[in-house]
mmCIF file of C-alpha atoms and ligand atoms in Angstrom:
data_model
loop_
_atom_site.group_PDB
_atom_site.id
_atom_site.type_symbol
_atom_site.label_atom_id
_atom_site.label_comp_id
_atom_site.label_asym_id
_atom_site.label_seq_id
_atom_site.Cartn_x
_atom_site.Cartn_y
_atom_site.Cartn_z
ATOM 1 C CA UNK A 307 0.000 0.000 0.000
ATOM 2 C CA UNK A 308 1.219 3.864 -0.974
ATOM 3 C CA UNK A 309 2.934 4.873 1.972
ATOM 4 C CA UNK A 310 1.523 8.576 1.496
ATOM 5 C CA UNK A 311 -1.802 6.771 0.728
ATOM 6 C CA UNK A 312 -4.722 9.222 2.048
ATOM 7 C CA UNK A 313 -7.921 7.926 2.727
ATOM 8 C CA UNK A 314 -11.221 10.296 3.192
ATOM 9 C CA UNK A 315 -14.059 10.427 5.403
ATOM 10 C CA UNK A 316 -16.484 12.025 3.250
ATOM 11 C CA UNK A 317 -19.594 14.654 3.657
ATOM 12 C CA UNK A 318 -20.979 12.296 0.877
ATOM 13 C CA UNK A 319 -21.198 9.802 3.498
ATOM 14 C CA UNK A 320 -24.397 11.759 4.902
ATOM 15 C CA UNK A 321 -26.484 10.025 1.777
ATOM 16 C CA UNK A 322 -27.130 6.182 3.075
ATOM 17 C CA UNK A 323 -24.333 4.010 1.072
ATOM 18 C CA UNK A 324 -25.482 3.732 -2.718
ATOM 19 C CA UNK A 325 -26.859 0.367 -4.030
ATOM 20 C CA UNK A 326 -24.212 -1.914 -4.805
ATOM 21 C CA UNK A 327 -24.555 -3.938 -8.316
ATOM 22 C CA UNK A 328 -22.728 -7.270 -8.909
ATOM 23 C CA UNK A 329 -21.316 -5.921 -12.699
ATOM 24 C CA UNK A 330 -20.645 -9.376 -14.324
ATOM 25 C CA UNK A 331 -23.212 -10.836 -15.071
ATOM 26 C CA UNK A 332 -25.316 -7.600 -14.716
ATOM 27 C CA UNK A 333 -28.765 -10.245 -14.228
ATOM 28 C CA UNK A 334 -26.665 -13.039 -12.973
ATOM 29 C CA UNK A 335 -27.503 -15.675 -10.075
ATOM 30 C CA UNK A 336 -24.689 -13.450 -8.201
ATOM 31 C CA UNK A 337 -27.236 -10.151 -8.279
ATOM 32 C CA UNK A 338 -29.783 -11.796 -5.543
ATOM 33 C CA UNK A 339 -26.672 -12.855 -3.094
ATOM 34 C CA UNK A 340 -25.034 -9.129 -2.997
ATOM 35 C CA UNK A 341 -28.523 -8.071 -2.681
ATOM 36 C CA UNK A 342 -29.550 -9.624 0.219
ATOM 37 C CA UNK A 343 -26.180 -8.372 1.942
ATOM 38 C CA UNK A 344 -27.306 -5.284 1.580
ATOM 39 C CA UNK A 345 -29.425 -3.820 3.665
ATOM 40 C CA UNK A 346 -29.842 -0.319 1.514
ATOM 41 C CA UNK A 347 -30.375 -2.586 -1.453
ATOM 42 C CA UNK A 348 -32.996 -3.977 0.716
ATOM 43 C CA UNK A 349 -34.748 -0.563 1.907
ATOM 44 C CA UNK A 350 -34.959 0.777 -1.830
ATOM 45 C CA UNK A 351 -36.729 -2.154 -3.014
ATOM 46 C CA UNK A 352 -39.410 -1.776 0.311
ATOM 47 C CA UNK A 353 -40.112 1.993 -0.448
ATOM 48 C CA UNK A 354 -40.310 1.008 -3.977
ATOM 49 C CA UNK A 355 -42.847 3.291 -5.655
ATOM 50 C CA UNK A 356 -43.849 3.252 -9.549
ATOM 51 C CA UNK A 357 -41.110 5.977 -11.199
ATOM 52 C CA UNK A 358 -43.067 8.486 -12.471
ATOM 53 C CA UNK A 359 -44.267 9.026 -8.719
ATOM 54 C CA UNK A 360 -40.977 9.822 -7.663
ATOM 55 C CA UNK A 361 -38.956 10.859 -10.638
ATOM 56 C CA UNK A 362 -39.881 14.611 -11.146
ATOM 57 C CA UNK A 363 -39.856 16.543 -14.497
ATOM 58 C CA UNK A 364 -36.682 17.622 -13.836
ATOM 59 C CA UNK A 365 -32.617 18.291 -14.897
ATOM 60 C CA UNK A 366 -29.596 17.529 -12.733
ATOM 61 C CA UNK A 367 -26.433 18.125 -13.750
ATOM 62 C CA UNK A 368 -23.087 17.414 -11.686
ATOM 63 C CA UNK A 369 -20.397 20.164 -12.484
ATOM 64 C CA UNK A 370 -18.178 17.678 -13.136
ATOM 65 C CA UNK A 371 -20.874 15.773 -15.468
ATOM 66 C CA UNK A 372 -19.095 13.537 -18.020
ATOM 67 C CA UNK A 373 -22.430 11.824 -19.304
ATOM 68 C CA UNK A 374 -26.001 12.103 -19.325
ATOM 69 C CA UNK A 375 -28.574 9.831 -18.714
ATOM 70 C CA UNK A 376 -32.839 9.910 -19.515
ATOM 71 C CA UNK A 377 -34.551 8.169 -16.572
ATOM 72 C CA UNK A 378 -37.940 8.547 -16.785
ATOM 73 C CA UNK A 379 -38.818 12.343 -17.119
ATOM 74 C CA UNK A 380 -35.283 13.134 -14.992
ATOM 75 C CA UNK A 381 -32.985 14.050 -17.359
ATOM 76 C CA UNK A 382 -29.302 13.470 -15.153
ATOM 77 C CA UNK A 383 -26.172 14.377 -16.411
ATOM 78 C CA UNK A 384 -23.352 12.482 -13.870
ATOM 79 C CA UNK A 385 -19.464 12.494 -12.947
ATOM 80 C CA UNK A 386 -18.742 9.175 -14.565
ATOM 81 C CA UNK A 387 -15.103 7.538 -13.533
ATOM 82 C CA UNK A 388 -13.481 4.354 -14.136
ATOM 83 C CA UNK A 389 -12.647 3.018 -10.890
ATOM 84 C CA UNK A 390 -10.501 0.054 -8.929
ATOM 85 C CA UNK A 391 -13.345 -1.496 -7.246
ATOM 86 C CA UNK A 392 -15.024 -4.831 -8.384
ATOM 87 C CA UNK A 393 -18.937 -2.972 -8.577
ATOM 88 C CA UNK A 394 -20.471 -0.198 -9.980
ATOM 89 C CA UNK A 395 -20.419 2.627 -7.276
ATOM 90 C CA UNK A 396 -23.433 5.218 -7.523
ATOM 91 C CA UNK A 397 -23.352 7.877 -4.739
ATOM 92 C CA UNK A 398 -25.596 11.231 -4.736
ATOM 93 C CA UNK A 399 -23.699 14.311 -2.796
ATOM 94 C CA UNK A 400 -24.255 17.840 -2.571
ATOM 95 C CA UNK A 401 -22.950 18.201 -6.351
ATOM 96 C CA UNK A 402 -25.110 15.097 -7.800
ATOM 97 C CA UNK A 403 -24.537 11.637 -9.164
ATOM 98 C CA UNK A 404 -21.422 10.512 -9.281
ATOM 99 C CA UNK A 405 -20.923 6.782 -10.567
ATOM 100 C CA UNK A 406 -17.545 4.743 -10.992
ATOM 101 C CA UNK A 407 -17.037 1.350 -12.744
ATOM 102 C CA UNK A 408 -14.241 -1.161 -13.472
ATOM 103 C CA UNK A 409 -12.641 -0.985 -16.888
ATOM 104 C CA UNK A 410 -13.797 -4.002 -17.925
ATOM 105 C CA UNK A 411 -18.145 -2.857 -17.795
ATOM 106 C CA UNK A 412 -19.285 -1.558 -20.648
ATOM 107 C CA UNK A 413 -21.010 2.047 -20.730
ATOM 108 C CA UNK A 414 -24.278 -0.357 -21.899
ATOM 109 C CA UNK A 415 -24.277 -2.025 -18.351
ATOM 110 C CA UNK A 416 -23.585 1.259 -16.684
ATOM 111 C CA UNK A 417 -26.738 2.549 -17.994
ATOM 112 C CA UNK A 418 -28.774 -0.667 -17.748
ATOM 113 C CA UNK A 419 -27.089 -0.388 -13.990
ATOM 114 C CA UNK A 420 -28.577 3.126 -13.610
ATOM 115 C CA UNK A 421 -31.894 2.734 -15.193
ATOM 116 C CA UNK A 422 -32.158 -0.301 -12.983
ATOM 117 C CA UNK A 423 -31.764 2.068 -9.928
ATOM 118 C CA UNK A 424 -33.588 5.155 -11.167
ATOM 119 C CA UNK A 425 -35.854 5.139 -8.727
ATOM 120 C CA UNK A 426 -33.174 5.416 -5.761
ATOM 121 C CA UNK A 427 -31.184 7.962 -7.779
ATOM 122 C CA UNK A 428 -34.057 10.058 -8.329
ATOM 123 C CA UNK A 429 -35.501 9.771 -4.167
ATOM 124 C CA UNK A 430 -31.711 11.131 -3.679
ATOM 125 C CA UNK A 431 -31.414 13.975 -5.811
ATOM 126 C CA UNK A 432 -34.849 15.369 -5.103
ATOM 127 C CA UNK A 433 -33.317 14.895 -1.250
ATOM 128 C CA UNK A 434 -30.351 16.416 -1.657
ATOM 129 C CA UNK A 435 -31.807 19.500 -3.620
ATOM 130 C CA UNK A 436 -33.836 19.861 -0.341
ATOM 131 C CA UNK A 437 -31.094 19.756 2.159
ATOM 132 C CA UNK A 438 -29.422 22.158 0.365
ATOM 133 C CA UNK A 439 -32.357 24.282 -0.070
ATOM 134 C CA UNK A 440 -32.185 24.155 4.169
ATOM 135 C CA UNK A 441 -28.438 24.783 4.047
ATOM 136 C CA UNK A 442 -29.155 27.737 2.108
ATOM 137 C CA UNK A 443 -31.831 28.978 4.392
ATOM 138 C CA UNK A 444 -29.608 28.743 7.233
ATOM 139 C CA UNK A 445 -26.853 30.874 5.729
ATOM 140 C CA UNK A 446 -24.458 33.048 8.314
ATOM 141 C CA UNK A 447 -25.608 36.841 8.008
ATOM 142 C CA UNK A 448 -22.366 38.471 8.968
ATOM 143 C CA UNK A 449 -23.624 41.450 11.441
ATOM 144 C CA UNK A 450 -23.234 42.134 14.646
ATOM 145 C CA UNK A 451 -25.531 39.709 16.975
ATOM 146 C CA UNK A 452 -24.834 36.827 14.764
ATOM 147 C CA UNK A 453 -24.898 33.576 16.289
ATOM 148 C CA UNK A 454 -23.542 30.758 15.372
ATOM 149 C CA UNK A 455 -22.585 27.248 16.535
ATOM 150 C CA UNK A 456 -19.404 26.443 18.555
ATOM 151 C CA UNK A 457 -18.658 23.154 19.945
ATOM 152 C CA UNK A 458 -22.494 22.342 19.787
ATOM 153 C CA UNK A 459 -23.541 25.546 21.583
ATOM 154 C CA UNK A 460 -24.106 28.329 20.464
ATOM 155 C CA UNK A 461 -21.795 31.601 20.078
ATOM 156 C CA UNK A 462 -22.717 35.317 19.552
ATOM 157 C CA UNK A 463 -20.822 37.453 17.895
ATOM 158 C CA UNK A 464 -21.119 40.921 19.018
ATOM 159 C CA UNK A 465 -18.460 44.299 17.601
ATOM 160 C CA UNK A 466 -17.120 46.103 19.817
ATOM 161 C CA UNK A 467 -14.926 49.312 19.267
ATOM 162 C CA UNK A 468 -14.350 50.592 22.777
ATOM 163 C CA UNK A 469 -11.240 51.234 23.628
ATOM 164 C CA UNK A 470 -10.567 47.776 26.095
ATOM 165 C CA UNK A 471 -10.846 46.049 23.253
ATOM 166 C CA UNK A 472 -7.698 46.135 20.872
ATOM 167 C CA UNK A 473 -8.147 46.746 17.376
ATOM 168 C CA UNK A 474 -8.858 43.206 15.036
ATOM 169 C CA UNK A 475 -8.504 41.104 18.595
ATOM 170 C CA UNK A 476 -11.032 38.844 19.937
ATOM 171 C CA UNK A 477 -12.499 38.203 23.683
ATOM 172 C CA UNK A 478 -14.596 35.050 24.387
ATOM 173 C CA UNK A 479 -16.684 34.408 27.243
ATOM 174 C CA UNK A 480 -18.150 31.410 28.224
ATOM 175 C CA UNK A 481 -21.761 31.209 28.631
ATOM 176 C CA UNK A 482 -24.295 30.500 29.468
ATOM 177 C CA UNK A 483 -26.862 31.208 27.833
ATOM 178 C CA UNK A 484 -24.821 32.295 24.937
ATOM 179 C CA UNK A 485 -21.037 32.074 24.612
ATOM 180 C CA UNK A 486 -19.937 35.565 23.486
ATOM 181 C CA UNK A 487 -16.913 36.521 21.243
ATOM 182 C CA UNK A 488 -15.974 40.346 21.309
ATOM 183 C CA UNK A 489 -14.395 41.048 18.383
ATOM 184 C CA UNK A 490 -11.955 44.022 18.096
ATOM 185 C CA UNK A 491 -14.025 45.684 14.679
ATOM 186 C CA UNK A 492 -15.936 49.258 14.562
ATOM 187 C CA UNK A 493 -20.084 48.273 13.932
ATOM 188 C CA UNK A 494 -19.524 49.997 10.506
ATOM 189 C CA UNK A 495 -17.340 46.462 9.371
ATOM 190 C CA UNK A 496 -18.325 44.993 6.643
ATOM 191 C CA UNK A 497 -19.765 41.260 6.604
ATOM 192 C CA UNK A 498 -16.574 39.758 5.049
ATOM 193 C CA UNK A 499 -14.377 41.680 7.601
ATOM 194 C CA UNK A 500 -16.518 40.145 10.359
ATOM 195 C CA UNK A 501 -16.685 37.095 8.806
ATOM 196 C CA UNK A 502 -13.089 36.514 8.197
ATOM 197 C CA UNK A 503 -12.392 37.621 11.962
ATOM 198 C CA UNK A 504 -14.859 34.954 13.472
ATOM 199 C CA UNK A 505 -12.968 32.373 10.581
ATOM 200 C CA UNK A 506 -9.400 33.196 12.389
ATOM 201 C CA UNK A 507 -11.045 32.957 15.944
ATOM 202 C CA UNK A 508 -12.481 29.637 15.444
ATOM 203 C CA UNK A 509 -9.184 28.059 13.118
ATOM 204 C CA UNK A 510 -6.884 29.095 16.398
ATOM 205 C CA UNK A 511 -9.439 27.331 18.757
ATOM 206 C CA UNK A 512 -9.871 24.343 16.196
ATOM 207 C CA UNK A 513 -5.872 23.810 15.773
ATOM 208 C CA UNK A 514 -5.585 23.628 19.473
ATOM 209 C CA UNK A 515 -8.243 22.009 20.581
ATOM 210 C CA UNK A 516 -7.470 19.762 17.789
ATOM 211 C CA UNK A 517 -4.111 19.535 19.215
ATOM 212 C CA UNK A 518 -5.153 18.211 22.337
ATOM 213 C CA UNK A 519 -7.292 15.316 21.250
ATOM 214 C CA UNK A 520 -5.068 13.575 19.450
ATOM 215 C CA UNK A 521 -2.902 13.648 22.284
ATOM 216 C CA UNK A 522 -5.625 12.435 23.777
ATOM 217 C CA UNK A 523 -6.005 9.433 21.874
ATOM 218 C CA UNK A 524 -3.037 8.820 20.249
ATOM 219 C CA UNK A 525 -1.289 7.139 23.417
ATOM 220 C CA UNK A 526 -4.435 5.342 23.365
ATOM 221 C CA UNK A 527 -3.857 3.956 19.824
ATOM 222 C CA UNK A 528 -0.501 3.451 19.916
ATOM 223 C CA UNK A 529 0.218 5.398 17.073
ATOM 224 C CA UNK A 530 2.184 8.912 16.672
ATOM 225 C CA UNK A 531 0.830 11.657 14.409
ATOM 226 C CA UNK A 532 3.616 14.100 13.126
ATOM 227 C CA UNK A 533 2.133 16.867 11.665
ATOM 228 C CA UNK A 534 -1.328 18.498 11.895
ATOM 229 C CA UNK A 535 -2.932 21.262 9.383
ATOM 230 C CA UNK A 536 -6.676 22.060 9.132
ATOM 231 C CA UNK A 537 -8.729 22.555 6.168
ATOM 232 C CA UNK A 538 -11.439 23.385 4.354
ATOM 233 C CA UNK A 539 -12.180 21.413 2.062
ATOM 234 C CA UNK A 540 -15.882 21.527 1.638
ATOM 235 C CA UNK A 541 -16.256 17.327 1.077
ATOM 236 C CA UNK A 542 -14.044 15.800 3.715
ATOM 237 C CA UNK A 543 -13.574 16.058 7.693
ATOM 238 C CA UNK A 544 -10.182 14.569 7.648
ATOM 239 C CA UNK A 545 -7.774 12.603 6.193
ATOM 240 C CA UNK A 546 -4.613 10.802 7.278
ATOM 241 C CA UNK A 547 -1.238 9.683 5.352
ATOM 242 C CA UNK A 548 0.967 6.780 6.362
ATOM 243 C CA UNK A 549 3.530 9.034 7.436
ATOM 244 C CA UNK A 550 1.165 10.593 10.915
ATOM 245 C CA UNK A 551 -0.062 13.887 8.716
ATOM 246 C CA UNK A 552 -3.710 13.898 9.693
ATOM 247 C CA UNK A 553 -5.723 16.743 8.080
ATOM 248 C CA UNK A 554 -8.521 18.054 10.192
ATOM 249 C CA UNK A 555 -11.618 20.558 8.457
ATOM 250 C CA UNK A 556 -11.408 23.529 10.857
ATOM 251 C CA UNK A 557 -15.524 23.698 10.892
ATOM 252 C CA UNK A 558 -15.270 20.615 13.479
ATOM 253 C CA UNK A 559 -15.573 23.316 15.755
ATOM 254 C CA UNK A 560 -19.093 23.852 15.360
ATOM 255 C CA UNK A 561 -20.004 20.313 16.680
ATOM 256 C CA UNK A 562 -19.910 18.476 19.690
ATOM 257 C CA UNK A 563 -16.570 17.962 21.409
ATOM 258 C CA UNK A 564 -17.716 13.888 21.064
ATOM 259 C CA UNK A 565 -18.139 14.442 17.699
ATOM 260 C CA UNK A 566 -14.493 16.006 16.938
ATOM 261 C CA UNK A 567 -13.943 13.306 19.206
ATOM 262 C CA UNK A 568 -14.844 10.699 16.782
ATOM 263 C CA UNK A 569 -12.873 12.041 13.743
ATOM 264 C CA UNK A 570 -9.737 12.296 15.736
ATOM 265 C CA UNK A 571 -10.234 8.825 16.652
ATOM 266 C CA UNK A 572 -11.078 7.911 13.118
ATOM 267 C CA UNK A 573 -8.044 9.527 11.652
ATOM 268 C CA UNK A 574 -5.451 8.426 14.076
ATOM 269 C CA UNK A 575 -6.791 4.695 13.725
ATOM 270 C CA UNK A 576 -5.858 5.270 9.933
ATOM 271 C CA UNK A 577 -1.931 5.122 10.956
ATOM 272 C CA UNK A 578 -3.053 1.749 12.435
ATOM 273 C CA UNK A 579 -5.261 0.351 9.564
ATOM 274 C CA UNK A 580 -5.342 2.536 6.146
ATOM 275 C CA UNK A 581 -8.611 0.968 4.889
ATOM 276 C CA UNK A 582 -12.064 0.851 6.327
ATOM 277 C CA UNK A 583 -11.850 -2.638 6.808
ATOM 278 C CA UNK A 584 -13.475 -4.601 9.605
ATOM 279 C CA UNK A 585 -10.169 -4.350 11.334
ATOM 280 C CA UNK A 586 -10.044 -0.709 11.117
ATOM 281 C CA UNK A 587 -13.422 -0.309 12.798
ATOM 282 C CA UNK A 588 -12.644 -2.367 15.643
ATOM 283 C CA UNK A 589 -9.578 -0.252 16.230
ATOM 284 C CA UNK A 590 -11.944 2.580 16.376
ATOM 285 C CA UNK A 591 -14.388 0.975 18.385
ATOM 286 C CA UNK A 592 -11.333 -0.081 20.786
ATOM 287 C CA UNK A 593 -10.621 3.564 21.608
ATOM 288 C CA UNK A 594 -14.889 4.793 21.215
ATOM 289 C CA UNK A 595 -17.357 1.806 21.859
ATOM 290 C CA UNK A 596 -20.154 4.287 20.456
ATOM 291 C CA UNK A 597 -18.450 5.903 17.913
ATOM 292 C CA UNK A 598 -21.628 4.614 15.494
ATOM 293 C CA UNK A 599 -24.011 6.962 17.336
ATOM 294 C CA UNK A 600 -21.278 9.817 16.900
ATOM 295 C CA UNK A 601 -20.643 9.546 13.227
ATOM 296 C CA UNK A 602 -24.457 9.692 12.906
ATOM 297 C CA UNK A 603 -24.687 12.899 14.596
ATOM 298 C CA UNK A 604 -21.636 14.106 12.084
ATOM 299 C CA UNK A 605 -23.887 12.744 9.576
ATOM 300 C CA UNK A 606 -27.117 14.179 10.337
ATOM 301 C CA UNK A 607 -26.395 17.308 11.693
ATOM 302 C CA UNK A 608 -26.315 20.422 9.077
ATOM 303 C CA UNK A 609 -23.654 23.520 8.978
ATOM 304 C CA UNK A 610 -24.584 26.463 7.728
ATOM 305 C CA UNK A 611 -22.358 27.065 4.352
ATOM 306 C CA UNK A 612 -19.375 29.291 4.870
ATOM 307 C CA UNK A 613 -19.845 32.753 2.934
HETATM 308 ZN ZN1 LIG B 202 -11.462 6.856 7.119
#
C-alpha cells in the first residue's frame, strides 16, 4: 500500500451508502446474493414506488458531469469515472450523481445499472436538492448579533470598538446562555471583515483544541501523528497519510466535542489500519465503543455554508 496513501471520510457519506450492483453478469444468479447483503439494497426495493411518482420533471447536472442519462422524465447528467473497485459505485452528494465502474463494464451495463436504480437515484437527488435548499436557508448573516454554533452551543458574535478592546482582537466568554466573542471591529465592518475575523477565531481554537485530542487518543492507539494542518475542504472532515499527517476541516468546531472526538479517533486509527476494513473499525471501536451513534450525529447534523 502507498505509503503517502490518504484515505477520506467524506460529507458524501451523509447520503445512506449507494446500491451496490454485482457488474458481471449484470442479471446473474450473483445479483440476488449481494442483494440480500445489503441492507440499503434492501430498503430501496421496500419503499419502492412506480417511477413516475418519484422521478420529477426535472434536470440535474453534476459540475463535473461527463455523461447524461434519460430516466424517466429526470434528465441526469453524472461524474462518470473508471474506478478500482469490483462494482459499480453510484453515490448522490451535494454536487449530484457521481458513478464509478471497473474498466472491464461496458457504458451499456452502466446505464442498464442506472436505469435499474432510477428510482433510488431520483428519491436522492430530489433529497439532496432539499437539504441544500435548508443549508441555504440557514446561511451566516455576517452582522453584529450573529450567532452561530461552537462546539455544539451556540456563540454570539457581538463588535465592539471601545477602547478595552484592541483593534482586530477577539475576547470570548463562556456562557451561558450564549457564549460571546468580542471582536476588536468598529459596527460599521463589513460582513466579510466580520466574517473573516470569526474564521481566524475559530481556526486558532480548532488547531488547538485539535491539538489536544489527538494527544488524547493517540497514546491510546498506539500510534504517533507528526504533523497536523486544518482545512477546508468543503467534502471531507479529515484525512490521514501513512507518514502521521492527519488533516482536520477547521468547521469541526461547530459540533460536539464527542463528535471532533470521533474524527480524531477515526483519523489516528488510519496510521493503524489505512482501509475501512473490519479491522479498522474495531480499532476505532477499541478507543470509542459508540463511535456509530457519533458519526451519525456528524452525519445528520447540518452547517450552515461558509460565505
Ligand atoms: Zn477513514
Amino acid at each position: 500500500m502507498s505509503r503517502f496513501l490518504q484515505l477520506v471520510l467524506d460529507l458524501f457519506d451523509s447520503a445512506p451508502p449507494a446500491p451496490k450492483l454485482p457488474t458481471n453478469p449484470p442479471h446473474g444468479p450473483a445479483q440476488g446474493k449481494d442483494a440480500s447483503s445489503d441492507t440499503t439494497f434492501q430498503q430501496i426495493t421496500v419503499l419502492g414506488e412506480p417511477l413516475a411518482q418519484v422521478l420529477p420533471h426535472a434536470q440535474f447536472t453534476h459540475p463535473r458531469a461527463t455523461r447524461r442519462i434519460q430516466l424517466g422524465h429526470t434528465d441526469v447528467a453524472y461524474a462518470f469515472r473508471r474506478s478500482k473497485r469490483r462494482t459499480i459505485g453510484m453515490a448522490v452528494g451535494p454536487d449530484g450523481l457521481e458513478v464509478s465502474a471497473p474498466r472491464w463494464v461496458t457504458l451499456g451495463e452502466v446505464e442498464s445499472a442506472l436505469r435499474e436504480k432510477a428510482d433510488w437515484i431520483g428519491r436522492k437527488l430530489v433529497e439532496m436538492g432539499e437539504r441544500q435548499q435548508q443549508l441555504g436557508a440557514a446561511r451566516i448573516d455576517w452582522r453584529d448579533g450573529v450567532v452561530l454554533p461552537y462546539l455544539g452551543d451556540q456563540l454570539q458574535v457581538l463588535l465592539d470598538s471601545s477602547a478595552t478592546l484592541k483593534k482586530n482582537s477577539a475576547q470570548f466568554e463562556e456562557g451561558p446562555p450564549l457564549h460571546t466573542l468580542r471582536l476588536g471591529l468598529p459596527h460599521h465592518a463589513t460582513p466579510e471583515q466580520i466574517r473573516d475575523a470569526v474564521q481566524a477565531w475559530l481556526m486558532r481554537q480548532a488547531k488547538a483544541l485539535f491539538t489536544e485530542r489527538l494527544n488524547h487518543f493517540a497514546p491510546q492507539l498506539g500510534v504517533q501523528w507528526q504533523r497536523l494542518s486544518l482545512s477546508s475542504a468543503a467534502t471531507r472532515w479529515g484525512s490521514a497519510s501513512a507518514n502521521g499527517a492527519i488533516r482536520l476541516n477547521w468547521r469541526l468546531v461547530h459540533h460536539k466535542l464527542a463528535v471532533i472526538d470521533y474524527v480524531v479517533a477515526h483519523e489516528l486509527s488510519h496510521l493503524r489500519v489505512m482501509d475501512h476494513s473490519p479491522r479498522f473499525w474495531d480499532t476505532v471501536h477499541s478507543v470509542m465503543p459508540d463511535y456509530a451513534q457519533r458519526r451519525r450525529v456528524l452525519k445528520d447534523e447540518l452547517l450552515p455554508p461558509w460565505q
